[in-house]
Tab-separated table of C-alpha atoms and ligand atoms in Angstrom:
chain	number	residue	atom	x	y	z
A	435	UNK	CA	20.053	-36.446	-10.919
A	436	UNK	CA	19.171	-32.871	-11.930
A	437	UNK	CA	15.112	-31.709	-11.443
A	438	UNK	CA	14.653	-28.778	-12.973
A	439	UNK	CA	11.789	-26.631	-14.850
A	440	UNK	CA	11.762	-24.081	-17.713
A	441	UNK	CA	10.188	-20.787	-16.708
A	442	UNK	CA	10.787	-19.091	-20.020
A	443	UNK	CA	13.304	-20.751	-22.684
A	444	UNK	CA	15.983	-18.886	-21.077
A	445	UNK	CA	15.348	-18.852	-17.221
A	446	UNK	CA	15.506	-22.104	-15.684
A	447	UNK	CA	13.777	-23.419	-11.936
A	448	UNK	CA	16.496	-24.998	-10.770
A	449	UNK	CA	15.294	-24.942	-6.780
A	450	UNK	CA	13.872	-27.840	-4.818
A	451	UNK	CA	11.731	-28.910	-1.683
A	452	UNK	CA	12.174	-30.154	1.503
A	453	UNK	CA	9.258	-32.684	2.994
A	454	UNK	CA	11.431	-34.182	6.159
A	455	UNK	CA	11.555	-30.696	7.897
A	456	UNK	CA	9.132	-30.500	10.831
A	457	UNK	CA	9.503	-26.641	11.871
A	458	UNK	CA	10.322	-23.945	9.500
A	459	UNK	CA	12.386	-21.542	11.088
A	460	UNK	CA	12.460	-24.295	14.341
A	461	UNK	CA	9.174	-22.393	14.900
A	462	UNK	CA	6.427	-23.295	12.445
A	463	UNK	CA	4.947	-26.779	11.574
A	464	UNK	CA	4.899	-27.255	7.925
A	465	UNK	CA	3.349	-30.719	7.323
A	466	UNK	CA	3.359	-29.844	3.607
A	467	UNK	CA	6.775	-29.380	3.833
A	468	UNK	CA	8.601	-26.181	2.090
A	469	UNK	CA	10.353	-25.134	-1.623
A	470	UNK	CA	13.278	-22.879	-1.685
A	471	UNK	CA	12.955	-21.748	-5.154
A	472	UNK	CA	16.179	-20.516	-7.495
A	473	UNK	CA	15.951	-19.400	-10.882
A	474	UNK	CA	18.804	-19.692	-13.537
A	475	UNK	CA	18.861	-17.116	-16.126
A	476	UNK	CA	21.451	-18.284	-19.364
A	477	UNK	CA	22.243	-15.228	-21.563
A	478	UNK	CA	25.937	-13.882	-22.676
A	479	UNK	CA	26.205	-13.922	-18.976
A	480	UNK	CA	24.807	-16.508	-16.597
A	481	UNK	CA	23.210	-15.636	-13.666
A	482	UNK	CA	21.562	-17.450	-10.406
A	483	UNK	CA	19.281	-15.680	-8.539
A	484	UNK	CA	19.471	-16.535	-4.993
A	485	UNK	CA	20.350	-20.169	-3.554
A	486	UNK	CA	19.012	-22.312	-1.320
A	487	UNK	CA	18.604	-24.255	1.948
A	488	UNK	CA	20.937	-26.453	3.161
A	489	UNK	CA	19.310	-29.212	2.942
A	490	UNK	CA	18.731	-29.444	-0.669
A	491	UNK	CA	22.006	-27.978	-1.812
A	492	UNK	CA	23.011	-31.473	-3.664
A	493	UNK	CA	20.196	-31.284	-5.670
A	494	UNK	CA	20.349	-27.409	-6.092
A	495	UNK	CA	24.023	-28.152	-7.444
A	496	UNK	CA	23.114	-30.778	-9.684
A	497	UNK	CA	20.731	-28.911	-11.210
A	498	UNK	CA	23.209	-25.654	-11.426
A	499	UNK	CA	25.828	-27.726	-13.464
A	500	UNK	CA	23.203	-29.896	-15.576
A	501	UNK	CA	21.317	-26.175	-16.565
A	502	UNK	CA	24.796	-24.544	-17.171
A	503	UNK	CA	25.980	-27.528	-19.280
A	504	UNK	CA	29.615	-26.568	-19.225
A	505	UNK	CA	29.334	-23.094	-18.741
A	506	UNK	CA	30.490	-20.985	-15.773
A	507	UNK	CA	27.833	-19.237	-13.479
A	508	UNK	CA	29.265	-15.501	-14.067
A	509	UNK	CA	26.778	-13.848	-11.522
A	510	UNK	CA	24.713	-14.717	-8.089
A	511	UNK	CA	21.986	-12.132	-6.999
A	512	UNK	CA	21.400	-12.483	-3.519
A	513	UNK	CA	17.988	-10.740	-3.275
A	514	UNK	CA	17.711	-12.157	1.093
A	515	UNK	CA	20.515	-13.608	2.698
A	516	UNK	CA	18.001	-15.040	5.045
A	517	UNK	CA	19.837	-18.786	5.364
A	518	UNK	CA	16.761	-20.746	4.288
A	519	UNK	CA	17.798	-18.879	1.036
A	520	UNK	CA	22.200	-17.942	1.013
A	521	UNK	CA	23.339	-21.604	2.888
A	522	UNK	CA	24.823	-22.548	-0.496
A	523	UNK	CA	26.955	-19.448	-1.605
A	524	UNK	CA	30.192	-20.774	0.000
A	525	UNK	CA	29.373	-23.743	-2.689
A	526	UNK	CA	28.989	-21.619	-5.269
A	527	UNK	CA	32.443	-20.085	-4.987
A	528	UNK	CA	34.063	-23.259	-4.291
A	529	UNK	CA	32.770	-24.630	-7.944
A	530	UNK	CA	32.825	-20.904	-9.904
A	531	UNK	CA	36.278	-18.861	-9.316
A	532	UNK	CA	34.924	-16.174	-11.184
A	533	UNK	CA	31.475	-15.853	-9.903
A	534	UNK	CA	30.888	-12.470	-8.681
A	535	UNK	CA	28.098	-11.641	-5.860
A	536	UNK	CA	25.135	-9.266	-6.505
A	537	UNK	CA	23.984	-7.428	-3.580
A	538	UNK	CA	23.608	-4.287	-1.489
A	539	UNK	CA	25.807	-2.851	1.262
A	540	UNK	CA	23.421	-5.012	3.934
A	541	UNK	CA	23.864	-7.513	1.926
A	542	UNK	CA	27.847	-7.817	2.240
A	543	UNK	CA	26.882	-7.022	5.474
A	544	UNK	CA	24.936	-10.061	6.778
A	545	UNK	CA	27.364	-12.652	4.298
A	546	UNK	CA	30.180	-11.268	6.510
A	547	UNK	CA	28.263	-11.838	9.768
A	548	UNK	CA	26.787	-15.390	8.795
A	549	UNK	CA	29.611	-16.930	6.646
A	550	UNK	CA	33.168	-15.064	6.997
A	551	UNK	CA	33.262	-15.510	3.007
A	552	UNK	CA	36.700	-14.456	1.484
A	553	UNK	CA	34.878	-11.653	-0.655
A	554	UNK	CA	37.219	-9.408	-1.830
A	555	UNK	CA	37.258	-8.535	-5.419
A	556	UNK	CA	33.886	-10.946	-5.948
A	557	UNK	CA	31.397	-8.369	-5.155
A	558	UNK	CA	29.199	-6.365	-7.004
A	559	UNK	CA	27.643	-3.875	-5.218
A	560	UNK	CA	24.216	-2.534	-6.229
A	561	UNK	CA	21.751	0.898	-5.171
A	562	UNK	CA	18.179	1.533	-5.448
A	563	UNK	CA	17.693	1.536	-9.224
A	564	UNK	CA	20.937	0.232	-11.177
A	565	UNK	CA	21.042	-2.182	-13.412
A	566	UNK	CA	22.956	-5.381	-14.930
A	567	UNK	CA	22.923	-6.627	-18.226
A	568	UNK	CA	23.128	-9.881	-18.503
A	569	UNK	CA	22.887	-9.502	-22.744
A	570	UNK	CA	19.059	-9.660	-23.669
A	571	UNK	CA	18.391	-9.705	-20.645
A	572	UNK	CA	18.875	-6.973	-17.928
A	573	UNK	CA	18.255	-7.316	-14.165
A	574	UNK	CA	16.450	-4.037	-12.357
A	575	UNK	CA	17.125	-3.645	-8.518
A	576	UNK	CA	15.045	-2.092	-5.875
A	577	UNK	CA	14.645	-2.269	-2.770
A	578	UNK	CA	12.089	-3.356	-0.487
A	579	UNK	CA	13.489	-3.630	2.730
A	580	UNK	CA	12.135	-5.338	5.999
A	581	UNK	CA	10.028	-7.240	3.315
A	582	UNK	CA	10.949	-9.599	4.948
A	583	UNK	CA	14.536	-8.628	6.423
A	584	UNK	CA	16.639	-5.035	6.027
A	585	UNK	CA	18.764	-6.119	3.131
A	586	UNK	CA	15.857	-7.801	0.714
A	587	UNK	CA	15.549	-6.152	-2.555
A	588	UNK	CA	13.725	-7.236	-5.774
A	589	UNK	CA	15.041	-8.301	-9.073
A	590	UNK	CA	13.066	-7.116	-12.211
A	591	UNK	CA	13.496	-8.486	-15.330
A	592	UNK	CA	12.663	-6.507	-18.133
A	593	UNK	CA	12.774	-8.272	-21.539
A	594	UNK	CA	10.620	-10.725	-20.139
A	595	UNK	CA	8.478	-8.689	-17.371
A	596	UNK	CA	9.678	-11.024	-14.751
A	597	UNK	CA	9.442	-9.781	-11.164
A	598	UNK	CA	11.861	-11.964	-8.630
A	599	UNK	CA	10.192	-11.020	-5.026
A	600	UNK	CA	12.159	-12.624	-2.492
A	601	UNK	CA	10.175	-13.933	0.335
A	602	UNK	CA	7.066	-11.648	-1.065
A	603	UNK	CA	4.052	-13.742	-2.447
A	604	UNK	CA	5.873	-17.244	-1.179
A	605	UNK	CA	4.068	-19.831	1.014
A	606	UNK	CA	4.770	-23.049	2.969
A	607	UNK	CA	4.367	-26.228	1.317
A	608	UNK	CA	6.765	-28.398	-1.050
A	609	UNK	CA	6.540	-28.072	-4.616
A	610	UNK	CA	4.892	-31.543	-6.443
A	611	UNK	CA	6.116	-31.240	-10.210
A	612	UNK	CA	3.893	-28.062	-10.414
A	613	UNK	CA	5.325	-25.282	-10.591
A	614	UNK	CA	3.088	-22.350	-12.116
A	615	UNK	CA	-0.382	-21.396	-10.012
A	616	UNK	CA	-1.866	-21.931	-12.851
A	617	UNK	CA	-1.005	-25.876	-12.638
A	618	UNK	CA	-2.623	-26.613	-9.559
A	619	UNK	CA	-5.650	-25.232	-7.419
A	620	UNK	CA	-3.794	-22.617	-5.248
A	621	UNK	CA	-7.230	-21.124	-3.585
A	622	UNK	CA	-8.100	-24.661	-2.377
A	623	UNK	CA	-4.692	-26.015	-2.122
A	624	UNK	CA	-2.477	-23.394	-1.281
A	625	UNK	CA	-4.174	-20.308	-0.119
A	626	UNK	CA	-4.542	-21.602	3.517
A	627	UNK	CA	-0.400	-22.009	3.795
A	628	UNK	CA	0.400	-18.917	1.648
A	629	UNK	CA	-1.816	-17.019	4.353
A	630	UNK	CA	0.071	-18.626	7.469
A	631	UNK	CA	3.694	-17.589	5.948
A	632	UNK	CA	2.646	-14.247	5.355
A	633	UNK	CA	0.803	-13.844	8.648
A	634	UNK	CA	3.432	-14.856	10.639
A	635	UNK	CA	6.421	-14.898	8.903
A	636	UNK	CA	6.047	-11.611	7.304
A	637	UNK	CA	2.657	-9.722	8.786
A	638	UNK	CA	4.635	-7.657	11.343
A	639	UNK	CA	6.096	-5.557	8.482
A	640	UNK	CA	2.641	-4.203	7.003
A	641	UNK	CA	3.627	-1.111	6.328
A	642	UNK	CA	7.115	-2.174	4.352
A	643	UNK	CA	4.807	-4.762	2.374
A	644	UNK	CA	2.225	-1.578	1.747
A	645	UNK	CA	5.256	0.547	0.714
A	646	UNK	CA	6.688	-2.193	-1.820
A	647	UNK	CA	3.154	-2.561	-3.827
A	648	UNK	CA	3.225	0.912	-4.205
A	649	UNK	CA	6.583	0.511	-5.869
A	650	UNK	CA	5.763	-2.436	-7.927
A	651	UNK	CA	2.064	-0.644	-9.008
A	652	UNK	CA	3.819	0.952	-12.045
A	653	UNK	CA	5.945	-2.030	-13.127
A	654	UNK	CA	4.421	-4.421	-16.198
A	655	UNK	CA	4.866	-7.877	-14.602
A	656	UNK	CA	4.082	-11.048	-16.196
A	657	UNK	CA	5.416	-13.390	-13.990
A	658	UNK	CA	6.290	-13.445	-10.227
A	659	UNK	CA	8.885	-15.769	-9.147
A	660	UNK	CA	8.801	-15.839	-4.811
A	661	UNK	CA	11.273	-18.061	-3.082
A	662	UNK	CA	8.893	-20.036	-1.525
A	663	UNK	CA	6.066	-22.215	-3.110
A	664	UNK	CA	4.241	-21.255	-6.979
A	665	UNK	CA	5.288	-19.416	-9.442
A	666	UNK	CA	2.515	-16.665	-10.469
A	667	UNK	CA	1.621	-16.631	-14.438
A	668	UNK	CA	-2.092	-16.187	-13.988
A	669	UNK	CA	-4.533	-14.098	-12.148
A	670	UNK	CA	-1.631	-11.953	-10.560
A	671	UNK	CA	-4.233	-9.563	-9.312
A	672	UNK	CA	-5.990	-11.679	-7.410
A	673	UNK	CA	-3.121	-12.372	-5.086
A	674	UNK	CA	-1.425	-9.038	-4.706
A	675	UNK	CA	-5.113	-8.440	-3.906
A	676	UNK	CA	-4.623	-10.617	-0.968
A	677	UNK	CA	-0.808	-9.195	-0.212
A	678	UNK	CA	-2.582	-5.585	0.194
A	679	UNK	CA	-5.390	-6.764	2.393
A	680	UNK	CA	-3.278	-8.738	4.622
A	681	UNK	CA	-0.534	-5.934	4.543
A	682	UNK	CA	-3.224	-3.593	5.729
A	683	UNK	CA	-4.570	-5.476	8.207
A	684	UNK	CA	-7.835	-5.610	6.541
A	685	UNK	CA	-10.026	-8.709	6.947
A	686	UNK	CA	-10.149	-10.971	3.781
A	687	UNK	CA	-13.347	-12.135	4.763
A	688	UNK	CA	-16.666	-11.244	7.110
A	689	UNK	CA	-16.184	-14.354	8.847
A	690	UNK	CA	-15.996	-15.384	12.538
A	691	UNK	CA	-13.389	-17.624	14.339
A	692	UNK	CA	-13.778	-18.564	17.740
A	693	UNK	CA	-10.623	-19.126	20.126
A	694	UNK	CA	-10.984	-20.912	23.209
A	695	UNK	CA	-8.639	-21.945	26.216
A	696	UNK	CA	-10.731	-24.779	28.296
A	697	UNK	CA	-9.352	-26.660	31.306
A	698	UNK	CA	-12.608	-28.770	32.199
A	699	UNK	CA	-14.336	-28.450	29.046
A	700	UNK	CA	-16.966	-25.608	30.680
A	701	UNK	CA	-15.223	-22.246	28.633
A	702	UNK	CA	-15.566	-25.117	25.542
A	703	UNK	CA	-19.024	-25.370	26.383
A	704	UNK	CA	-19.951	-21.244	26.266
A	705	UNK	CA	-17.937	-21.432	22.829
A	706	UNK	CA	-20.026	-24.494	21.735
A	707	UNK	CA	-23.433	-22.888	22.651
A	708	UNK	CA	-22.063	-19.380	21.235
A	709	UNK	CA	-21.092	-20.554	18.024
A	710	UNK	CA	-24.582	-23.135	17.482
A	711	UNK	CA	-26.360	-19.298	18.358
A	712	UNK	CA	-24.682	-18.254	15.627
A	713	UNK	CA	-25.419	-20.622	13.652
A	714	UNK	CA	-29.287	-20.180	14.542
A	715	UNK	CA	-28.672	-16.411	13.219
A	716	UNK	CA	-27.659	-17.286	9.979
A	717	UNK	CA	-24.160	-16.965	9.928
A	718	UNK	CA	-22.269	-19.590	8.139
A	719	UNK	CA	-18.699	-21.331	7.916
A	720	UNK	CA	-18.142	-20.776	11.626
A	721	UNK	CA	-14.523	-21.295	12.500
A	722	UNK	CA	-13.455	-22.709	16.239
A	723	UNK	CA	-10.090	-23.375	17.564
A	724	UNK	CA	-9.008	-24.789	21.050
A	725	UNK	CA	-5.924	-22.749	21.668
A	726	UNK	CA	-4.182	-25.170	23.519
A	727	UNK	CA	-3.697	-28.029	20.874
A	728	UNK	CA	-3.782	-25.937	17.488
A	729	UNK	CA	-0.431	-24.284	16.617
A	730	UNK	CA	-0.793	-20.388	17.207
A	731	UNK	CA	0.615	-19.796	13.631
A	732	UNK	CA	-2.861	-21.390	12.229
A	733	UNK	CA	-4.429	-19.169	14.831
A	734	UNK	CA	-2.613	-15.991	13.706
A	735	UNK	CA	-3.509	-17.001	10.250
A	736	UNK	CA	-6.775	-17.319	10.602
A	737	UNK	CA	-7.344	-14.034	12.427
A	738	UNK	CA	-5.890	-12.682	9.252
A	739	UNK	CA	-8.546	-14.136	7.855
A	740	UNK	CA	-11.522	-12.994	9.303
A	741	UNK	CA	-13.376	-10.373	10.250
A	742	UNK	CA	-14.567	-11.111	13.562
A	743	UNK	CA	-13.174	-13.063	16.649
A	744	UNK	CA	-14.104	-14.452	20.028
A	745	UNK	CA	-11.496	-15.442	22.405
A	746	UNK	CA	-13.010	-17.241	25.585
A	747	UNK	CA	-10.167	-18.100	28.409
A	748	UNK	CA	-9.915	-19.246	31.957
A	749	UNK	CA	-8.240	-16.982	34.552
A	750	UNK	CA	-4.780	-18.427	35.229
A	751	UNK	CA	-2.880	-17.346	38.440
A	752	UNK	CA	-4.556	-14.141	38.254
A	753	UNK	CA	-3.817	-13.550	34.580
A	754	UNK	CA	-5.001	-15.345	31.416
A	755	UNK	CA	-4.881	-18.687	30.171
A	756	UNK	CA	-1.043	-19.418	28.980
A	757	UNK	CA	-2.319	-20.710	25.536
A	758	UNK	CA	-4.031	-17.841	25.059
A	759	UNK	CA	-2.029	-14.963	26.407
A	760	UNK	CA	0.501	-16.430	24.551
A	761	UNK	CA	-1.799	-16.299	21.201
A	762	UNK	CA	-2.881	-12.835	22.022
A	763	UNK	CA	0.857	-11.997	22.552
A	764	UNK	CA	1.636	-12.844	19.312
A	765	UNK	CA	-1.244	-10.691	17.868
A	766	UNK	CA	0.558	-7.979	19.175
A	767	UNK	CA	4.104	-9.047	18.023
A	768	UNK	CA	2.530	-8.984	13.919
A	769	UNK	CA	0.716	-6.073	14.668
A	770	UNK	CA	-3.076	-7.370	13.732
A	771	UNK	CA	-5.518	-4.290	13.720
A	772	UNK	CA	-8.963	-3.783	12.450
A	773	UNK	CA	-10.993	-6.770	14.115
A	774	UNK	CA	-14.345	-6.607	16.281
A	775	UNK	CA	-13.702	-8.819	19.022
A	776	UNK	CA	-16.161	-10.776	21.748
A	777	UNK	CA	-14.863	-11.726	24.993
A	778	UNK	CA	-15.597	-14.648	27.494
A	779	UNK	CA	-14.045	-15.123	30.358
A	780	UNK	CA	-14.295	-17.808	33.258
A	781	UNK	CA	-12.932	-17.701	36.779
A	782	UNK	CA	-13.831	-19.692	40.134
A	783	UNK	CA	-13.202	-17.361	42.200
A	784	UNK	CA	-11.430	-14.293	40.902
A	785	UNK	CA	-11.997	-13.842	37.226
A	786	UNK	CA	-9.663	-11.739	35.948
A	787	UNK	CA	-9.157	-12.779	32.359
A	788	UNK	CA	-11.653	-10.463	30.413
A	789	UNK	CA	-10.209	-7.256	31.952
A	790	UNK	CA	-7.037	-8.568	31.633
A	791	UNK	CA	-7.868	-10.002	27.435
A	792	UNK	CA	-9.423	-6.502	26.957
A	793	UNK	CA	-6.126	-4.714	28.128
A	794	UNK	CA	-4.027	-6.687	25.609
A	795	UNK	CA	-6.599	-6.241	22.818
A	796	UNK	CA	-6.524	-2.247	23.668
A	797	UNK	CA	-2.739	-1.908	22.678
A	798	UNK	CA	-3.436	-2.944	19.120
A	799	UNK	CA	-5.059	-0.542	16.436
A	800	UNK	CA	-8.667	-0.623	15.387
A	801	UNK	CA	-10.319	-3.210	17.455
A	802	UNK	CA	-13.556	-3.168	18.277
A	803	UNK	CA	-14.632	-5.223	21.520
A	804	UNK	CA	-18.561	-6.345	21.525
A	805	UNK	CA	-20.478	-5.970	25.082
A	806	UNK	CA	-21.331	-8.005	27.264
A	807	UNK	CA	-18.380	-9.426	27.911
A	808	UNK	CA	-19.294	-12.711	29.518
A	809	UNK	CA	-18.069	-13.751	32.787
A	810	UNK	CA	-18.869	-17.751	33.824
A	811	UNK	CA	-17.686	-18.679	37.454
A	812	UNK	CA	-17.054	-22.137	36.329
A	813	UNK	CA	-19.763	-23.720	34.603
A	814	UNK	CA	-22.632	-21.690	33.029
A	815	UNK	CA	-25.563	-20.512	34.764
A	816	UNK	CA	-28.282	-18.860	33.270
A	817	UNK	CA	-27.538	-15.561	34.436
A	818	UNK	CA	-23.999	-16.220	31.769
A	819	UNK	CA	-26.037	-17.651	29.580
A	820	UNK	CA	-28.284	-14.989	29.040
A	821	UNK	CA	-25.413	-13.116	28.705
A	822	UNK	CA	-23.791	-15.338	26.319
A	823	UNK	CA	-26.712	-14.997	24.352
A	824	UNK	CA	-26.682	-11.216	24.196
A	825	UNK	CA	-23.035	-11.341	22.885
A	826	UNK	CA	-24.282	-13.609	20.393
A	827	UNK	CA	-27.120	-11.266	19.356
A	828	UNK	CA	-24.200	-8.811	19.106
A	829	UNK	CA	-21.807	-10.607	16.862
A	830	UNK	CA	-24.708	-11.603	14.509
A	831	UNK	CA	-25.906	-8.322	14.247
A	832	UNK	CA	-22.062	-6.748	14.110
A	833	UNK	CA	-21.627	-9.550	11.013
A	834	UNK	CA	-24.694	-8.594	9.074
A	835	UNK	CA	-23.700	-4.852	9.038
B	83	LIG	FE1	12.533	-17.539	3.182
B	83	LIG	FE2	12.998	-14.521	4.969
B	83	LIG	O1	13.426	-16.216	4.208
């Protein structure tokens, strides 16, 4: 049975949600599950803009035909052919002999390398700029590329000031009935999943994300409709707010998170003491994290988050911890900049870890690492604990600024 909501009279939700995947992308736990969101604009001419997963096409299909009600679907914009987002375009043409495909030349490109699609004579190839009327309504095209792939491009709408962003201002989590921000309490709710998509789905491509607000800053938008999670309707500022602070690698917050790797529970202990110092200080809503049994994408997420970090790791083999060389790997890999950073590092008998964090730390942009950096040679003593101390005076003093 069709599920489908109204976004204006005329443009139609007809996407869905998926709650039984456990890894988005095979790579990212999303407990709340995911929507893959499609919109259905009825006018002279019909069109879909983009499809879904696989795993919800029956639904998606149902709610195609019961939205069409007997009429054929005369266009399909394909805005990403990411799968999560084109697995149901062979479908399409099955059901619609006359649809014709709306893309760009990557598009074609990555249909022809994903699906071997008999295209010929069923494309419609756009450029930066053109436009498609549909009859009242007329779809704008730019493009926005590596936002979050090389093909993605934007559909505006302008009779109604709609603005459909691709993977731009999406987030994990399945869709309950509400659709529209404004239906359910996205900064409580939401904002911690919308961060973790962007962080580490799309954070490596800053500069492309930078480069497509600037585009968007002259447009009148009313509405953004993302692929993934809410609709916006309300307080769009607010979020593109967030979009150019994460894009920029800015800290959203003056906050601190603490990240530790612990084999015996005495690098646990430094972080324990460190953070209840911190505490003592004044600072508030303290953040820690034990690398080894909390996903790095909730890591990398919250690092986007705040201002300040500590990462605290046994020397492993002569390097550092695996947990968290492989966090601060991935720090690298989405380009996080701007940070102040403590350090802590154990070692038994050769501690090599702090040099080794710092080196890995030093090939990314802007951050600032606190001194002392504390060594422990297995437990704490109180020469590392006066030490520990002093970073702490440090960090307080570095979060007060
Ligand atoms: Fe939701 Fe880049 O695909």
């Amino acid at each position: 049975m069709y599920c489908t909501r109204n976004i204006t009279e005329s443009i139609h939700w007809v996407g869905g949600s998926d709650r039984r995947l456990a890894l988005f992308e095979n790579l990212f736990p999303i407990p709340r599950g995911v929507a893959y969101n499609s919109y259905l604009i009825l006018d002279e001419k019909t069109a879909l803009i983009d499809t879904v997963d696989s795993s919800i096409t029956r639904q998606f299909v149902e709610n195609i035909l019961h939205t069409l009600g007997g009429r054929p679907l005369d266009y399909l914009v394909v805005n990403h052919m990411e799968p999560d987002h084109c697995a149901s375009i062979e479908e399409l043409m099955l059901r619609f002999p006359n649809l014709q495909i709306v893309g760009n030349a990557k598009t074609f490109a990555l249909i022809g390398q994903f699906y071997h699609l008999p295209l010929e004579g069923r494309t419609v190839t756009v450029k930066e700029g053109d436009t498609l009327p549909l009859g009242r309504h007329t779809l704008c095209f730019t493009f926005t590329p590596m936002v979050h792939w090389p093909e993605v491009m934007m559909t505006y709408e302008r009779s109604e000031k709609i603005l459909f962003s691709a993977d731009a201002f999406g987030s994990f989590g399945a869709l309950g009935g509400n659709l529209f921000n404004d239906e359910l309490h996205f900064e409580r709710d939401w904002l911690p999943d919308a961060r973790r998509y962007f962080a580490n789905i799309v954070g490596k491509y800053g500069p492309q994300v930078q480069a497509a607000l600037k585009k968007l800053s002259g447009v009148d938008i009313r509405l953004i409709c993302p692929l993934h999670g809410p609709v916006w309707r309300s307080d769009l500022a607010w979020f593109l707010n967030k979009y150019d602070l994460w894009s920029r690698y800015e800290p959203e917050e003056r906050a601190v998170a603490l990240f530790y790797g612990s084999m015996y529970g005495d690098t646990e202990n430094a972080v324990n003491i460190l953070a209840g110092q911190l505490a003592q200080a004044g600072v508030q809503d303290i953040a820690v994290y034990d690398v080894s049994s909390t996903h790095v994408s909730q890591l990398i997420a919250e690092i986007f988050r705040c201002s300040h970090l500590v990462f605290a790791a046994p020397t492993y083999n002569n390097g550092v911890y695996p947990a968290m060389a492989n966090l601060l790997h991935d720090m690298k890999a989405l380009n996080v900049q701007n940070r102040t950073v403590g350090l802590v590092e154990n070692g038994s008998w050769a501690p090599a870890a702090g040099k080794q964090m710092a080196a890995m730390l030093g090939e990314l942009k802007g951050m600032q690492i606190l001194e002392p950096v504390v060594t422990l040679k297995s437990a704490l003593d109180e020469q590392s604990l006066a030490a520990l101390t002093q970073l702490g005076e440090s960090l307080a003093e570095s979060l007060r600024a």
